[in-house]
Structure formats: C-alpha cells, structure tokens
PDB file of C-alpha atoms in Angstrom:
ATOM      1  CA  UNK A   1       8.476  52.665  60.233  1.00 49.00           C
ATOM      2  CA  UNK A   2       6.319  53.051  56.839  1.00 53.00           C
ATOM      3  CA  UNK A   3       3.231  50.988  57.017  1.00 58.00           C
ATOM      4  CA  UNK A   4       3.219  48.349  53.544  1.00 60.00           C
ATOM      5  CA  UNK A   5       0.056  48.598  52.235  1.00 64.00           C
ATOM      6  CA  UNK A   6      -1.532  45.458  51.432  1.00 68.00           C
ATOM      7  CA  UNK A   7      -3.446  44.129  48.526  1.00 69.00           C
ATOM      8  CA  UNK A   8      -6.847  41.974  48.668  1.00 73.00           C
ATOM      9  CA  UNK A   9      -5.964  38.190  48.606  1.00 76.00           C
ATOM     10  CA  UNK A  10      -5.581  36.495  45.504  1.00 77.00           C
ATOM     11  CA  UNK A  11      -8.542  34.561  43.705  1.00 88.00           C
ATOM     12  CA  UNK A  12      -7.812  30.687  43.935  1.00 91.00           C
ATOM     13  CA  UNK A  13      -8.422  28.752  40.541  1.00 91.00           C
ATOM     14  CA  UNK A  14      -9.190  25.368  40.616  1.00 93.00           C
ATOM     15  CA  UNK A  15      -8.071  22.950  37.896  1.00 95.00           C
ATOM     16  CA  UNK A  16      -6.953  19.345  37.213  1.00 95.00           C
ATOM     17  CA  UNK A  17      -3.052  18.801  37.772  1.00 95.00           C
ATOM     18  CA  UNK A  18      -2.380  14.939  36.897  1.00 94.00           C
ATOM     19  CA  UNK A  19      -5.984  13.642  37.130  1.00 93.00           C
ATOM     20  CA  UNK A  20      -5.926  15.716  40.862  1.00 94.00           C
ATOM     21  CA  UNK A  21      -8.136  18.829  41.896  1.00 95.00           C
ATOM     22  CA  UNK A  22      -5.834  21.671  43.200  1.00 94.00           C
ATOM     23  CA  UNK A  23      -5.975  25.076  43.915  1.00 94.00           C
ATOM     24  CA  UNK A  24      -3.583  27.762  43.141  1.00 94.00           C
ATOM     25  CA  UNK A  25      -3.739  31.607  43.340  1.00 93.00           C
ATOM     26  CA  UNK A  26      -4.639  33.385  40.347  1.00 92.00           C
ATOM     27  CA  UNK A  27      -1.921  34.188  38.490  1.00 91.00           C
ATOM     28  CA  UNK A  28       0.594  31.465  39.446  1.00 93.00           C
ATOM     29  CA  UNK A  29       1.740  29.237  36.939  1.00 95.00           C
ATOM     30  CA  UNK A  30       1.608  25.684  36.079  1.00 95.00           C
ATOM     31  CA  UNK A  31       5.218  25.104  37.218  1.00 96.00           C
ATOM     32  CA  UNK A  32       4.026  27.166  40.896  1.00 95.00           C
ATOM     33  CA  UNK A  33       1.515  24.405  41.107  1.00 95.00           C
ATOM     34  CA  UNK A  34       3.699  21.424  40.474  1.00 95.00           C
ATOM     35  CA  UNK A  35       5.676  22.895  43.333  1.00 94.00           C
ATOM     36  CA  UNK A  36       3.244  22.992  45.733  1.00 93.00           C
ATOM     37  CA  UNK A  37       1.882  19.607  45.021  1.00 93.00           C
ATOM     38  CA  UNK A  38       5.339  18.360  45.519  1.00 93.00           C
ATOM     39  CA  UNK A  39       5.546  17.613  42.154  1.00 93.00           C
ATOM     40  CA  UNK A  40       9.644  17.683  40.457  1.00 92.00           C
ATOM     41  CA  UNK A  41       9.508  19.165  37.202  1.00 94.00           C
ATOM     42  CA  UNK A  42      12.638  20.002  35.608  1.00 95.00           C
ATOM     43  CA  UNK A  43      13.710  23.444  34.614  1.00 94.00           C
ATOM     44  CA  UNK A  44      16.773  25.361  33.428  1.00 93.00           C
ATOM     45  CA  UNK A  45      16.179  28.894  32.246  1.00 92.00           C
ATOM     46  CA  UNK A  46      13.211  29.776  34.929  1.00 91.00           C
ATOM     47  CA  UNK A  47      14.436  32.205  37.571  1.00 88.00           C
ATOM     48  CA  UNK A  48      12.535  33.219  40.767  1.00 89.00           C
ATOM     49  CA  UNK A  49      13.397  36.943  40.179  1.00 91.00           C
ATOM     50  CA  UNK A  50      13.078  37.014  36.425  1.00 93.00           C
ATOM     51  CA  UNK A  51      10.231  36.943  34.707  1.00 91.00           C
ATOM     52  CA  UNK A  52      10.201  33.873  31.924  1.00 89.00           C
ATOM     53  CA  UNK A  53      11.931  33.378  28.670  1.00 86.00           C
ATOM     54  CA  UNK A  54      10.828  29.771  27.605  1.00 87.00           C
ATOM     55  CA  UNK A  55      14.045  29.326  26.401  1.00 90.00           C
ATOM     56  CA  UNK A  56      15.302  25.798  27.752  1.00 91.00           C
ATOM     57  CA  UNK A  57      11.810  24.185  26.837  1.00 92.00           C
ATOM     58  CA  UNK A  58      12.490  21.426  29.471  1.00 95.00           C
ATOM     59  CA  UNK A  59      10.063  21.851  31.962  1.00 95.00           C
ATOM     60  CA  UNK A  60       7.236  20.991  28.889  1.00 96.00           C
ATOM     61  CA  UNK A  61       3.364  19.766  29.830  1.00 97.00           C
ATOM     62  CA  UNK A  62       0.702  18.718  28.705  1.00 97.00           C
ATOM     63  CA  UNK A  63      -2.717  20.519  28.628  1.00 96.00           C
ATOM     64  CA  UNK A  64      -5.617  19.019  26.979  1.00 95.00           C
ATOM     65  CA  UNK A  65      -6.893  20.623  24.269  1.00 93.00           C
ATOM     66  CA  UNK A  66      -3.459  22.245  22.956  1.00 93.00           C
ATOM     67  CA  UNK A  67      -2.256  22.029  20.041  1.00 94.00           C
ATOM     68  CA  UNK A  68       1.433  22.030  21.556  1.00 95.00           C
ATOM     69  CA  UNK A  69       3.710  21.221  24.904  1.00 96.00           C
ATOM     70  CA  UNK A  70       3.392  24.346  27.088  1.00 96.00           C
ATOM     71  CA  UNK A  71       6.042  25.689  28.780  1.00 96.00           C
ATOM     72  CA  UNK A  72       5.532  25.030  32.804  1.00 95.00           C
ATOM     73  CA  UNK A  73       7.508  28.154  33.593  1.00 94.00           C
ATOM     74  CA  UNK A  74       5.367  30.508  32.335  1.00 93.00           C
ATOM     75  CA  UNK A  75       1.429  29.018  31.294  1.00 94.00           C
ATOM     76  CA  UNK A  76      -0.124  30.373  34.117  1.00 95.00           C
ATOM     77  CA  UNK A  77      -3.085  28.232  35.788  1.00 94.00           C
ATOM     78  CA  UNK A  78      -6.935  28.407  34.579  1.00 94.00           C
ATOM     79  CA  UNK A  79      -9.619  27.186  35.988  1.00 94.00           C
ATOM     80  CA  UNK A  80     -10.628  23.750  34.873  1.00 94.00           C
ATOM     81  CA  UNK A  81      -7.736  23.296  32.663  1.00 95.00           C
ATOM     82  CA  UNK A  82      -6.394  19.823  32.790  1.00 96.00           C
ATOM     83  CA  UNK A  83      -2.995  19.645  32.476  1.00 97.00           C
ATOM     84  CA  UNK A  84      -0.313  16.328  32.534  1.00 96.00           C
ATOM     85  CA  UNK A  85       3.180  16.221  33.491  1.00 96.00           C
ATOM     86  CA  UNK A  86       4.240  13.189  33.066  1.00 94.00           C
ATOM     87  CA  UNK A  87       3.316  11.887  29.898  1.00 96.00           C
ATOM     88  CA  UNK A  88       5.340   9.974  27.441  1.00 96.00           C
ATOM     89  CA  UNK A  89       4.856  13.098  24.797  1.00 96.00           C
ATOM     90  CA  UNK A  90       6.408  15.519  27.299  1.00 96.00           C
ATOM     91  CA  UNK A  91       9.018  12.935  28.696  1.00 97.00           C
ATOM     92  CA  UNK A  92      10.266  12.366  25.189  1.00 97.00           C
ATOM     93  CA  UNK A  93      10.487  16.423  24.673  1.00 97.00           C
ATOM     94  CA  UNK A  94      12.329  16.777  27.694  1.00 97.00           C
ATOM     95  CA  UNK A  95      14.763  13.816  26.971  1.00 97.00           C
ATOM     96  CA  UNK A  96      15.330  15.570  23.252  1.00 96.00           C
ATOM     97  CA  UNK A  97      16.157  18.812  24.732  1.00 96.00           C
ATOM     98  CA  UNK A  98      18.389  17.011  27.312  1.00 96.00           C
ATOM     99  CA  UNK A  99      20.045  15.660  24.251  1.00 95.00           C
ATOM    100  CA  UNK A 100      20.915  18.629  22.449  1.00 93.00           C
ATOM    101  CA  UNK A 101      21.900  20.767  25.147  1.00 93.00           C
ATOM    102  CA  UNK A 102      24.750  17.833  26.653  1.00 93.00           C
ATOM    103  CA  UNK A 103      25.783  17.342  23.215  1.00 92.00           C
ATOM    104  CA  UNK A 104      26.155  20.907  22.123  1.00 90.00           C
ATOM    105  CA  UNK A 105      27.478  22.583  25.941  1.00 91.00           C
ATOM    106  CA  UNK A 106      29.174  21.639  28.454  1.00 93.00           C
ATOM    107  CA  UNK A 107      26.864  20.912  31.650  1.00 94.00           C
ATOM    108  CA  UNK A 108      29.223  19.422  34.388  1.00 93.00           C
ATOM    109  CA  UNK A 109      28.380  22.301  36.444  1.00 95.00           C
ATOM    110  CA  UNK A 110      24.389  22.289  36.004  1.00 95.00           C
ATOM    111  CA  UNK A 111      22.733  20.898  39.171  1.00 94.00           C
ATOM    112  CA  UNK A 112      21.051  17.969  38.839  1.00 94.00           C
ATOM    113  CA  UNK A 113      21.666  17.899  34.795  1.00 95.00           C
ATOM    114  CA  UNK A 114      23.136  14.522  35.265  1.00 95.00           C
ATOM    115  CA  UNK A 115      20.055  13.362  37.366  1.00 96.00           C
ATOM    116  CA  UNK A 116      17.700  14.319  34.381  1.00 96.00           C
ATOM    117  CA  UNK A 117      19.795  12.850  31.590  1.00 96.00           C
ATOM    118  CA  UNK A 118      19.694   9.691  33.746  1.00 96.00           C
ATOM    119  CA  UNK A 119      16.105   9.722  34.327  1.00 95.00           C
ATOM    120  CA  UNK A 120      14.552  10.758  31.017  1.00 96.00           C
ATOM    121  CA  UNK A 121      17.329   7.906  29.573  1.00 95.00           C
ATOM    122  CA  UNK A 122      18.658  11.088  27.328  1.00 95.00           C
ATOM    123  CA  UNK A 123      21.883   9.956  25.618  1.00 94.00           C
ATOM    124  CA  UNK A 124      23.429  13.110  24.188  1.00 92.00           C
ATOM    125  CA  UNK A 125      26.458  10.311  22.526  1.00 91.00           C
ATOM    126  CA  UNK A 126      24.202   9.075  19.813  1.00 89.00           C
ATOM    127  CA  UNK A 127      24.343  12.437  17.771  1.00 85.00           C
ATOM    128  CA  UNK A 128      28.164  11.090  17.786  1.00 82.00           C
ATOM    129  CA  UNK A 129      31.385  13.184  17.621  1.00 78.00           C
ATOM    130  CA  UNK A 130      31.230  15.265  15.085  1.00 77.00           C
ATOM    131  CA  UNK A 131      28.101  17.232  16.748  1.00 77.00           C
ATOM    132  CA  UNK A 132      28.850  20.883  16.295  1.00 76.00           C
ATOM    133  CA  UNK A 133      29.741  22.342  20.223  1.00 80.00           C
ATOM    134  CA  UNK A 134      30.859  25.480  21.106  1.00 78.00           C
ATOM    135  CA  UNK A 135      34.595  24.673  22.243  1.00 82.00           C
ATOM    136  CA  UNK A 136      35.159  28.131  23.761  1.00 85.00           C
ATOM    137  CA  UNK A 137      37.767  28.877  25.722  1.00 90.00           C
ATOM    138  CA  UNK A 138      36.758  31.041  29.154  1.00 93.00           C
ATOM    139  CA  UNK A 139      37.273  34.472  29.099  1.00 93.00           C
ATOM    140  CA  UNK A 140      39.849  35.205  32.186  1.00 94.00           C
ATOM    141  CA  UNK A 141      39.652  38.912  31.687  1.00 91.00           C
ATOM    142  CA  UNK A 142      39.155  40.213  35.495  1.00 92.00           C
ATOM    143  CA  UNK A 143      39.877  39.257  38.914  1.00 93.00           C
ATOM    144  CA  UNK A 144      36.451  38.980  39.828  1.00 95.00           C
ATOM    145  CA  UNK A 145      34.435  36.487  37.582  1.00 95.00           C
ATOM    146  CA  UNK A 146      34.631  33.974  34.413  1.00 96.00           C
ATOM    147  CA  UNK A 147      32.833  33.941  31.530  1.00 95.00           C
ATOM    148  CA  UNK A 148      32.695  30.493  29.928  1.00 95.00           C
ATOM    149  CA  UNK A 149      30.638  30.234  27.477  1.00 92.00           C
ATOM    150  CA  UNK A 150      30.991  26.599  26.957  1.00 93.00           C
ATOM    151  CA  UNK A 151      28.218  25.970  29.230  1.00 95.00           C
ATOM    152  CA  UNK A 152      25.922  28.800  28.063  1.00 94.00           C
ATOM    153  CA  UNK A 153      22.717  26.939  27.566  1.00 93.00           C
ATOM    154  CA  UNK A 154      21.582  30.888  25.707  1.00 93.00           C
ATOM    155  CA  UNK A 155      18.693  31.303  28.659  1.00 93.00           C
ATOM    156  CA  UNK A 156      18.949  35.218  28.874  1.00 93.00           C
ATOM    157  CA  UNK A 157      18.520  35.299  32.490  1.00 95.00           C
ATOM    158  CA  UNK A 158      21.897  37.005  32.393  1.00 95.00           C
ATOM    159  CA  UNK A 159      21.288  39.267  29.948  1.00 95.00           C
ATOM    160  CA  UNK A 160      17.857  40.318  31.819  1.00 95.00           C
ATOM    161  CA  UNK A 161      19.492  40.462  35.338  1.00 95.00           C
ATOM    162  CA  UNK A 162      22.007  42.907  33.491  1.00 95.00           C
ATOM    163  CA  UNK A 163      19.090  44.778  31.584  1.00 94.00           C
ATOM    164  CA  UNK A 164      15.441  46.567  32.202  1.00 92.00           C
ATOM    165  CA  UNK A 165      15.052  43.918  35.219  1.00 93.00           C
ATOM    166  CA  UNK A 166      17.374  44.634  37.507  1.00 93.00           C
ATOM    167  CA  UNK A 167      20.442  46.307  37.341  1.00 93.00           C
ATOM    168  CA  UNK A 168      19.756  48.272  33.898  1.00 94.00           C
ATOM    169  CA  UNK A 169      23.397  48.486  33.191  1.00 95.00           C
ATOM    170  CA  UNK A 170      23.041  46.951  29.907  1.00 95.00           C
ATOM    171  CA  UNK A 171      26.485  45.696  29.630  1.00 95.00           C
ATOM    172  CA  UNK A 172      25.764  42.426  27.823  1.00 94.00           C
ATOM    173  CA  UNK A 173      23.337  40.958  25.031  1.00 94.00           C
ATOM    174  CA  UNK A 174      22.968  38.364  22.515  1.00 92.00           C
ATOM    175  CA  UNK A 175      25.197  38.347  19.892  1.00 91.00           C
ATOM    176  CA  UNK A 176      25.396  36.636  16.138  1.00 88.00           C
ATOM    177  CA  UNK A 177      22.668  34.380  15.045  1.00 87.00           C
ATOM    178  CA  UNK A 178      21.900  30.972  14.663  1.00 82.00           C
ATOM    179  CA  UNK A 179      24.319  28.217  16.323  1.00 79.00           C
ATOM    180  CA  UNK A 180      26.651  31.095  16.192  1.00 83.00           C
ATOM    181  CA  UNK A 181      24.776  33.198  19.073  1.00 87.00           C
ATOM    182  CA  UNK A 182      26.371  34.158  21.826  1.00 89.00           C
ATOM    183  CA  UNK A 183      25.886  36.558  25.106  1.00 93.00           C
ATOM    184  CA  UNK A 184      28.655  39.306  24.311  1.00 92.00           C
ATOM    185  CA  UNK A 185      30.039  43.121  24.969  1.00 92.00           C
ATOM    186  CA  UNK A 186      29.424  45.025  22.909  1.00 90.00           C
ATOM    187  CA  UNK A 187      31.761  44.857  19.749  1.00 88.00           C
ATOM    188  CA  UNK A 188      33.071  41.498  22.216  1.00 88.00           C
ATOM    189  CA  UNK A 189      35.163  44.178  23.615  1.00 89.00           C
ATOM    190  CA  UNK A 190      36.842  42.870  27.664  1.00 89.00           C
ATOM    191  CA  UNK A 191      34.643  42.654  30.187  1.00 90.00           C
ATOM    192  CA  UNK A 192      37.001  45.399  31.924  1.00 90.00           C
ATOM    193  CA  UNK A 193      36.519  47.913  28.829  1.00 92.00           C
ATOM    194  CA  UNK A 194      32.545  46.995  28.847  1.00 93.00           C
ATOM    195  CA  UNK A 195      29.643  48.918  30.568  1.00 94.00           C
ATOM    196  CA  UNK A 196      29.629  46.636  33.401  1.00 95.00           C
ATOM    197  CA  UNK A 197      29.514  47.505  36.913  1.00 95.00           C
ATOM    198  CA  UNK A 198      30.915  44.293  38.286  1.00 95.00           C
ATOM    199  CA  UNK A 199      27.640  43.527  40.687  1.00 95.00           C
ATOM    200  CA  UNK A 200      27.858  39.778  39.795  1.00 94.00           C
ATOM    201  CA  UNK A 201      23.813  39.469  39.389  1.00 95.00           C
ATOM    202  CA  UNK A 202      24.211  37.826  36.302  1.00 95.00           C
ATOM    203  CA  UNK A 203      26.405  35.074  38.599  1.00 95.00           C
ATOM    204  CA  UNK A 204      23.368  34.867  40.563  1.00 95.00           C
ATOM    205  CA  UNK A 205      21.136  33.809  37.994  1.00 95.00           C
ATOM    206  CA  UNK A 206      23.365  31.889  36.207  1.00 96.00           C
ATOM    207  CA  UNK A 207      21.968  28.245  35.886  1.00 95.00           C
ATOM    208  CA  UNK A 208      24.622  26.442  33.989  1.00 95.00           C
ATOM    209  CA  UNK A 209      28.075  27.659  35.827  1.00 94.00           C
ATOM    210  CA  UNK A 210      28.807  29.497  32.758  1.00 96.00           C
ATOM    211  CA  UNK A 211      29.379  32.677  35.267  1.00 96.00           C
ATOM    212  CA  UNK A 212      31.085  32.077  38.249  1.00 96.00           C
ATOM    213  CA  UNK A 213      33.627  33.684  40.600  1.00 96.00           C
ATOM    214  CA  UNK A 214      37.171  33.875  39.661  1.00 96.00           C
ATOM    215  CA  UNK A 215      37.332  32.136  42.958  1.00 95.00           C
ATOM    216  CA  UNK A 216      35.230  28.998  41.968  1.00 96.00           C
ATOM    217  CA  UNK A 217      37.175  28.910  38.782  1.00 96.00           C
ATOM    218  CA  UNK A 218      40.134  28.555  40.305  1.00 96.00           C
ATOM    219  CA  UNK A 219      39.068  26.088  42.793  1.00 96.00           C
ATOM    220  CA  UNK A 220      37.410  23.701  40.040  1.00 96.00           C
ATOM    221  CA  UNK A 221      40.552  24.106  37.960  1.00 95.00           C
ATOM    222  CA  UNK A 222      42.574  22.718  40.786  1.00 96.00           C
ATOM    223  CA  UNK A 223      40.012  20.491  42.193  1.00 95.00           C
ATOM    224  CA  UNK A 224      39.802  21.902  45.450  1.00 97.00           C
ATOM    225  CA  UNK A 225      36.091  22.908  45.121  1.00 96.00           C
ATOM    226  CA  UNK A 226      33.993  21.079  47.215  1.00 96.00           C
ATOM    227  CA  UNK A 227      30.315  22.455  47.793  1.00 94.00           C
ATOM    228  CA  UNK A 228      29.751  19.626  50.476  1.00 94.00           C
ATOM    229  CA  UNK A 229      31.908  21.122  52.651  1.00 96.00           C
ATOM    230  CA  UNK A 230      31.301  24.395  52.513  1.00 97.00           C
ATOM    231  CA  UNK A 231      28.755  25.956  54.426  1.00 97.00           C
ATOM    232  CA  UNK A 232      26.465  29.089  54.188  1.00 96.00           C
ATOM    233  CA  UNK A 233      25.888  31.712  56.752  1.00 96.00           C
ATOM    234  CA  UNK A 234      23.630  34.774  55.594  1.00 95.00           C
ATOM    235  CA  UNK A 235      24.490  37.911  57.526  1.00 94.00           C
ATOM    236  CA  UNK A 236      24.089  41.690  56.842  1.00 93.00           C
ATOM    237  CA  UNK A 237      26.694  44.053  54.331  1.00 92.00           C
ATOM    238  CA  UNK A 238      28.344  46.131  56.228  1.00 88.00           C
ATOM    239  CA  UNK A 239      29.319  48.701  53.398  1.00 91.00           C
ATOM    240  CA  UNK A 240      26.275  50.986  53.637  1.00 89.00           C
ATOM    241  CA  UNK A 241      23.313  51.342  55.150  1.00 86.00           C
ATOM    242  CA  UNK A 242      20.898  49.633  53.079  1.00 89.00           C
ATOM    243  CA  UNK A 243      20.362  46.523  54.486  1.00 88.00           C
ATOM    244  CA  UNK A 244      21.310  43.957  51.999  1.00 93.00           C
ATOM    245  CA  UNK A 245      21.520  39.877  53.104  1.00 94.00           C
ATOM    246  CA  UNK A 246      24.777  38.549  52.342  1.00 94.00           C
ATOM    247  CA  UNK A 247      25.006  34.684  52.042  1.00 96.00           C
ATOM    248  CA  UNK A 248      28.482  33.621  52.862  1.00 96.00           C
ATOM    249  CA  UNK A 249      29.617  30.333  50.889  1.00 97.00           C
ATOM    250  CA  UNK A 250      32.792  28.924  53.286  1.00 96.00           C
ATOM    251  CA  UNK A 251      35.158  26.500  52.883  1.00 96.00           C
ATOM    252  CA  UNK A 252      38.208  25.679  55.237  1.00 93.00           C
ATOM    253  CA  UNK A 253      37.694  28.868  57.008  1.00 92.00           C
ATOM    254  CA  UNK A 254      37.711  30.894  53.497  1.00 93.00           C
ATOM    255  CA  UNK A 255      35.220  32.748  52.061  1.00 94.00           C
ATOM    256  CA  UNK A 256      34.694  31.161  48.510  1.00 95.00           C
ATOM    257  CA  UNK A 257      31.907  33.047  47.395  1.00 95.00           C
ATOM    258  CA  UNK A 258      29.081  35.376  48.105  1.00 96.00           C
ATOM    259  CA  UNK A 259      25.383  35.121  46.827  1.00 95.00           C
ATOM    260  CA  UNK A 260      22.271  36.932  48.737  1.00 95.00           C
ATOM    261  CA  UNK A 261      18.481  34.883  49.606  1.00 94.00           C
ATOM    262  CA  UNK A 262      16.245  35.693  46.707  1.00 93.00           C
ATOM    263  CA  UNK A 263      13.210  35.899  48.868  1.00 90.00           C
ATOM    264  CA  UNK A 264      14.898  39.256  51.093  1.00 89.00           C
ATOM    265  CA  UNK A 265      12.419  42.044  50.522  1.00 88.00           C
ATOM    266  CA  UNK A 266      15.855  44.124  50.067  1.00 87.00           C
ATOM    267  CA  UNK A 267      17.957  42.517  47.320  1.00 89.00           C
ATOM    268  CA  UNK A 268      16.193  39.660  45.816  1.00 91.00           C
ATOM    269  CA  UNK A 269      18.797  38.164  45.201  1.00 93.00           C
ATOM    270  CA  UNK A 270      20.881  41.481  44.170  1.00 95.00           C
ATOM    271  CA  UNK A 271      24.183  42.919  45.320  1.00 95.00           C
ATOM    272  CA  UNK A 272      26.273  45.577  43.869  1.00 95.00           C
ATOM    273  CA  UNK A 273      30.410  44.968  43.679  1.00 95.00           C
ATOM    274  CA  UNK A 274      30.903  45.769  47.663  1.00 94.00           C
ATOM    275  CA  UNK A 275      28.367  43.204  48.412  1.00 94.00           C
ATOM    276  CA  UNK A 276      29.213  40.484  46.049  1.00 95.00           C
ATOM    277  CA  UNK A 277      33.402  40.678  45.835  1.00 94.00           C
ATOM    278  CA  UNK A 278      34.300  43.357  48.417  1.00 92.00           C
ATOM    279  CA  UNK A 279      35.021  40.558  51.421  1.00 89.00           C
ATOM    280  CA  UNK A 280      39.051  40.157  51.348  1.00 85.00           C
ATOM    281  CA  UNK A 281      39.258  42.028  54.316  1.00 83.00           C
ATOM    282  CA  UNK A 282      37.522  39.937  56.201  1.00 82.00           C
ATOM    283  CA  UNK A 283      40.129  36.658  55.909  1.00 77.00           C
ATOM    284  CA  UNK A 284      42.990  39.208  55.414  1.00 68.00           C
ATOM    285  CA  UNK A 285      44.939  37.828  58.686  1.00 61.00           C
ATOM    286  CA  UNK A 286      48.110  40.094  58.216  1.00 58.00           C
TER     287      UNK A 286
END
C-alpha cells in the first residue's frame, strides 16, 4: 500500500465571528467558520468539490471595514477580522436575492428555498406577473437525464463539474447574454449529438433540480416521488476496479437514483455513466 504523505498542520487564525472569538485553519473561509460554530447561513451556488463562483450572492456578510457584503462562500478568514452574519444589511440582501431568483425561476425543487423565503419574509409576488421568467420547456432528449432550465439559478457549478474541474469533457457552457443566458451545447445542438459523456456530475452538483435523472423526472411528473421514503445505502461499483462509492437512492424496492459521498478520497462525488445510470440489472427480475 503507498504511504500518503502528509503535510504540516494548518496555521489557526483567530478572528471575531458575531461579536465571538473563533479559530479556524488558515485558509478556510468565512462560510467554513459559520459551519463549525453551528452557525446556518444560506447558500445556493457553493459546492464542496468546486471551487467558488459567487454567483447566487445569498450567503452575504458583513465585515467591518468593507466597503461591500462579502460573499461567505469564498472570503476566506483573517486574523482579527470582524465579521457579522446576521445583520439587517445582509438579511435585506439575502431577502432581495431570494426575490429575484423565485420570481424569475422556478425553485420547487431547491432544498430548503421555501424555508429561506419564509424566514428572510422574501415575497418574490410583489414584482407582480408580468416579471420576465424563463418559461422553458425541459429538454427530454435522452433516457438518462433532464435538462430544465426553468430552475437554472445560472451558478456554473455544472458547467465547472463538466469543465477544467472535473471531468474536462467540456460539453456545456454559458450561452447568450444578459437575461437571455443560458447553460447550452454547443450551437444548442441535443444533448445526444453534444460532447458529453453522460457521467451525470453535473446532476451531482446541481443545486436547483434543474438536472436530474430521467427517473426523478418521471416520478415528479406523476407524483410518485417521495424522498421520505426512500432510503440510501452507499456500497462499492462493481464495473471496474477502481473503487468508486456508490450511494443508492431506493424507493419501494427500486433504485431511483444514484449519487456517490463527496468526502470518498476516490470520487468526490464523481462517477462516470456505469457508475451513475448503469444499475438496471440489478432490479431486472426477469
């Protein structure tokens, strides 16, 4: 077995979180240290295998002595900073950006979106109905997974999952500008006439539900989906022999859908098509 070399231990920096003294080591960032404090900041685009994009803006603080909100997700700590989470400046950020998003997308399939709207009193009507939203139908163009872009909040984790951070397939990007952006093929060409490779990272990463399995689709569609009583089960692929966890999703004695622990030292959270869609053979009971 090859030895892992270790690293020296981390430098801890000291600063004020919330008028409290904590420690974090260096290099973590603000949001890390709300974490470990047991502090519940929301967040949206901030992945645990990507690195940050800023792009949802709702997990905002404050730190004294800036001149504007800093992004929790990707500040990282410094010693004696003082920073404030729950002030009525960053509250009424968050409940803005709350706003736009539920007025402009469709997020009945973000977790916990509903909790946040309800406790930053965010009240997406009051921009009315004639508020531009993307009304786009989902793109049913493979057996494997659904792209509906109605709930595409534009974070990029997709787009970087599919890119230089992990799979480097480069199958997808952002398209158009303005309110008229949106994560495309190239030329918008089917997803089955595309680059991609089918390894369903950019499911994994997908905050919204704007990527799912066909499977889930379905199962929404015809209100059968019930996360509550499914449960999980993380085994080992048994296509090759690299190793990679498989996290099960089951409900009534059916595999619904497959997703892997982000904090395996193997995937991260990664599969490739085997992994992530190849388990029909296991239910088929012919």
């Amino acid at each position: 077995m090859t030895a892992i070399p270790l690293g020296p231990p981390r430098r801890l920096v000291e600063f004020t979180l919330d008028e409290e003294t904590v420690r974090v080591p260096e290099g973590d960032t603000i949001l890390d240290a709300c974490r470990a404090a047991g502090k519940d900041i929301p967040t949206l685009c901030e992945g645990d295998t990507l690195t940050p994009k800023n792009a949802c803006r709702v997990c905002v603080v404050e730190v004294e002595g800036a001149r504007t909100l800093a992004p929790a997700c990707s500040r990282r700590a410094e010693a004696g900073m003082s920073v404030r989470t729950d002030t009525e400046r960053a509250r009424h950020s968050r409940k803005i950006v709350l706003e736009l998003l539920a007025s402009s997308t469709d997020l009945s399939t973000t977790p916990r979106a509903a909790e946040w709207i309800k406790e930053y009193e965010a009240k997406p009507d009051r921009f009315g109905i004639d508020a531009a939203r993307v009304n786009e139908e989902p793109k049913v163009d493979n057996d494997l997974y659904v792209r509906d872009y109605d709930k595409c909040i534009l974070c990029y984790k997709c787009v970087d999952a599919c890119g230089e951070q992990w799979q480097n397939t480069f199958a997808i990007a952002v398209a158009g500008r303005g309110f008229d952006s949106r994560i495309s093929t190239e030329h918008d060409a089917p997803l089955t006439d595309s680059a991609c490779v089918y390894c369903g990272n950019c499911i994994e990463v997908c905050p919204t539900g704007a990527l799912s399995f066909k499977t889930e689709f379905d199962m929404r569609d015809a209100g059968t989906w019930d996360e509550a009583a499914q449960t999980e089960t993380t085994t080992v692929c048994a296509y090759c022999g690299v190793g990679c966890n498989l996290t099960l999703h089951v409900q009534e004695n059916e595999i619904v859908k497959v997703t892997s622990p982000h904090d395996n030292p193997v995937t991260h959270g990664n599969l490739c098509i085997k992994g992530r869609f190849g388990y029909q053979h296991v239910q088929n009971r012919m």
